[in-house]
Short mmCIF file of C-alpha atoms in Angstrom, two decimals:
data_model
loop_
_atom_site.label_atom_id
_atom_site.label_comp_id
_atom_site.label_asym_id
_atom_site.label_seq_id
_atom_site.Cartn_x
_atom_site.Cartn_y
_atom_site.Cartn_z
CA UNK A 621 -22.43 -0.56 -38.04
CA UNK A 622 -20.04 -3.82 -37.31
CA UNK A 623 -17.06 -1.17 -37.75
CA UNK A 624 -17.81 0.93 -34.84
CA UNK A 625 -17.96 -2.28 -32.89
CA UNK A 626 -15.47 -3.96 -33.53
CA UNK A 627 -12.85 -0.70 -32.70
CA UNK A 628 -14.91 0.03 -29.90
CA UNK A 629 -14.35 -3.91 -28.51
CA UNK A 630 -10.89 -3.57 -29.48
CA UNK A 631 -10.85 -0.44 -27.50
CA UNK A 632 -12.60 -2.25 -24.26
CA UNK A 633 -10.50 -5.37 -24.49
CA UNK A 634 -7.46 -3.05 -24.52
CA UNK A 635 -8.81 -1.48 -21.19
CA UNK A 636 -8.95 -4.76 -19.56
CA UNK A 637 -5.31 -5.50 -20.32
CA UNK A 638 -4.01 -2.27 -19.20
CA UNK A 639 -5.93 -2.55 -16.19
CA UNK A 640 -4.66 -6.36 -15.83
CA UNK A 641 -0.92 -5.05 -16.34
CA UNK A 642 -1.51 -2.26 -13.68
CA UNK A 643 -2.78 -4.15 -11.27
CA UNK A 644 0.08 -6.40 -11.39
CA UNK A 645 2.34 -3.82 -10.32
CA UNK A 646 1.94 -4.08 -6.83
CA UNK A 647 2.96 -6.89 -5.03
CA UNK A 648 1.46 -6.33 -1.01
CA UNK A 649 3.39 -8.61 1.14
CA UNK A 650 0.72 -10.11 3.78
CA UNK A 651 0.29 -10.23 7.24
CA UNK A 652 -2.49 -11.19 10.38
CA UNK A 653 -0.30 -11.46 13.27
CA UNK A 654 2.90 -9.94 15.11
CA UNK A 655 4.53 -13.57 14.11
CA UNK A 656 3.55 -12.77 10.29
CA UNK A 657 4.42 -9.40 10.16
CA UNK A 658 8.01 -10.14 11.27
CA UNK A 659 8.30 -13.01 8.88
CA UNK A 660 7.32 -10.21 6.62
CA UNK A 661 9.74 -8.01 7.45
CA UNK A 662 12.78 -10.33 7.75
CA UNK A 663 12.06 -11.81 3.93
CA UNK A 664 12.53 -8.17 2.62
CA UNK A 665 14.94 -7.16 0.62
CA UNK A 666 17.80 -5.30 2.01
CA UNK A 667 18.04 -1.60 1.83
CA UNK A 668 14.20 -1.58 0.52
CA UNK A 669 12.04 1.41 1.67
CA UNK A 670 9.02 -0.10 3.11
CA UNK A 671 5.42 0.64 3.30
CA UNK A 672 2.92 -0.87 6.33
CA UNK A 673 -0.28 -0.39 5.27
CA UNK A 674 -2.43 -0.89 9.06
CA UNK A 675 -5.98 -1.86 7.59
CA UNK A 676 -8.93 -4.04 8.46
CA UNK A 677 -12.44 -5.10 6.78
CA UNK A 678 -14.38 -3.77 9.14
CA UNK A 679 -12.76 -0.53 9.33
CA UNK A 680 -15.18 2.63 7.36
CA UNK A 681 -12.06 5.22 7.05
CA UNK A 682 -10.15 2.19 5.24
CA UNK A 683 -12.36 1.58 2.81
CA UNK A 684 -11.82 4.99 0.41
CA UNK A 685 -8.13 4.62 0.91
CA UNK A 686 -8.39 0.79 -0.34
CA UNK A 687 -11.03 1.62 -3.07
CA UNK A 688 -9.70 5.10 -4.31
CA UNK A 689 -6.47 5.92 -3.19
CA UNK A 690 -4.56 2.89 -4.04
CA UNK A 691 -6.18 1.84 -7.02
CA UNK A 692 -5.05 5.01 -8.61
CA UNK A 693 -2.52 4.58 -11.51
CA UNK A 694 -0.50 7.37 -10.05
CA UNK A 695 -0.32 6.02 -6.61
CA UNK A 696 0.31 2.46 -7.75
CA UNK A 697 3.29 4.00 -9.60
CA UNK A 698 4.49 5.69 -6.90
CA UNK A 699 4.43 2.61 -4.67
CA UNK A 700 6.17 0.39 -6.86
CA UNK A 701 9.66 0.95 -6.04
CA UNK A 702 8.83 0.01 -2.19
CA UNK A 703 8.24 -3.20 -0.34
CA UNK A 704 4.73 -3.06 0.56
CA UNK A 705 3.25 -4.72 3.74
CA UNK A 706 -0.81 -5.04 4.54
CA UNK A 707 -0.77 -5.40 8.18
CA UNK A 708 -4.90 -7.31 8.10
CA UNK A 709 -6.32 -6.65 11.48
CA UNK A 710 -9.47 -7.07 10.86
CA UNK A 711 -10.05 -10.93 12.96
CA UNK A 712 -8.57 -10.02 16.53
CA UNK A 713 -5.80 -11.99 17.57
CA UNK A 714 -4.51 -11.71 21.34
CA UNK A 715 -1.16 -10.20 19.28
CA UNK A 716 -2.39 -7.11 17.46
CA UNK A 717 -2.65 -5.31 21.01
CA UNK A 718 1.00 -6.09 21.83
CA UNK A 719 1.94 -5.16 18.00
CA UNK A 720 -0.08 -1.73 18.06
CA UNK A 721 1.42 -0.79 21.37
CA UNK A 722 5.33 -1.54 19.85
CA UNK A 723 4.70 0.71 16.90
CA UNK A 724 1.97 2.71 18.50
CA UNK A 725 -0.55 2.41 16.36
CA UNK A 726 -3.95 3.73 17.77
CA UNK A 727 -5.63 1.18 14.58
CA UNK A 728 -6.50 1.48 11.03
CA UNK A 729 -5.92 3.15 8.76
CA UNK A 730 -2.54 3.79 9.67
CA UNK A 731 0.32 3.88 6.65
CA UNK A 732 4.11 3.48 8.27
CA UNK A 733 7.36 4.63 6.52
CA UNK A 734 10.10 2.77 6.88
CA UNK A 735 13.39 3.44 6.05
CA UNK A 736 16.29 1.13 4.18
CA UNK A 737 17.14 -0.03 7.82
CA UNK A 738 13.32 -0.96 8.79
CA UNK A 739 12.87 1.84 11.50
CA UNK A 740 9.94 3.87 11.12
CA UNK A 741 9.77 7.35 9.81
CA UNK A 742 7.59 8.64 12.10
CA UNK A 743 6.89 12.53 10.54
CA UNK A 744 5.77 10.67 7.63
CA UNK A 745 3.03 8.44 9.49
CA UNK A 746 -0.22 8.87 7.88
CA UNK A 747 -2.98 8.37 10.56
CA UNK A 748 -6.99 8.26 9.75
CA UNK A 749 -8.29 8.85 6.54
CA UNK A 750 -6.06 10.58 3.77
CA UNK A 751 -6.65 11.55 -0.36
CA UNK A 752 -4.34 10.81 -2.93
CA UNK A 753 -2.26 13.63 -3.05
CA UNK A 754 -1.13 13.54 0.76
CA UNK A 755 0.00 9.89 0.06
CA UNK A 756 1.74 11.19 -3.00
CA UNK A 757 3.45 14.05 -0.84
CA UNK A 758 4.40 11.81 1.43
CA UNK A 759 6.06 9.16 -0.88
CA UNK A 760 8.00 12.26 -2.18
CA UNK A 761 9.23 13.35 0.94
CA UNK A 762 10.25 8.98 2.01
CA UNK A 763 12.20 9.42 -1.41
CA UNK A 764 13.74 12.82 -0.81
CA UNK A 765 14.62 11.51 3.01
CA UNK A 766 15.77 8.59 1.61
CA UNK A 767 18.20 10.26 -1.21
CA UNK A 768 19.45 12.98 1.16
CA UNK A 769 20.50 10.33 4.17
CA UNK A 770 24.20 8.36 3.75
#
């Protein structure tokens, strides 16, 4: 009886590590305000692909993208070669208006690709609520823009 236990605690602490390690892998840069998000953007590293994730608490259509999407081990593998921005809207501030007209954003969720140079790719915007494998398609295609460009 203390044999099945013990591998089966063994088995659960190993979980928890692996799911420590993966969570790790992601590093979201982040950001309440226009002033932030261009802090944000000017501490990135050059030529980085970037990734604005447009989200907010109080936003429904957010929450399966922040509770499914991006906690998948897939996904979170995908992302990890980008620098990744959440853009928080989610306590007004007189800016957001001005910032969602500049990168006309109708609000969250909204994910922008950007490009090595920080200028949006806008065929790749996802807009409202998405799955996993439309993010995934669209990381694919930022990569395969990316790779085919000068």
């Amino acid at each position: 009886m203390v044999v099945p236990y013990l591998i089966y605690n063994q088995y659960q602490h190993s979980q928890r590590f692996w799911q420590q390690e993966n969570d790790a892998v992601l590093e979201w840069h982040r950001a309440t305000t226009a002033t932030e998000l261009q802090q944000v953007l000017a501490q990135a590293p050059k030529n980085q692909r970037m990734i604005i994730d447009v989200y907010a608490d109080w936003c429904v259509a957010c929450r399966p993208i922040e509770q499914q999407v991006l906690t998948s081990s897939t996904v979170k593998q995908a992302l990890a070669e980008f620098y990744l921005i959440k853009l928080d809207l989610s306590h007004y501030d007189a800016s957001h208006q001005a910032l969602l007209n500049q990168w006309e954003i109708l609000g969250p969720p909204t994910f922008l690709f950007l490009d090595a140079r920080q200028q949006e790719i806008r065929s790749l915007r996802l807009t409202g609520a998405f799955n996993e494998s439309t993010l995934l398609n669209q990381l694919q295609q930022l990569q395969t823009t990316q790779e085919s460009s000068p």
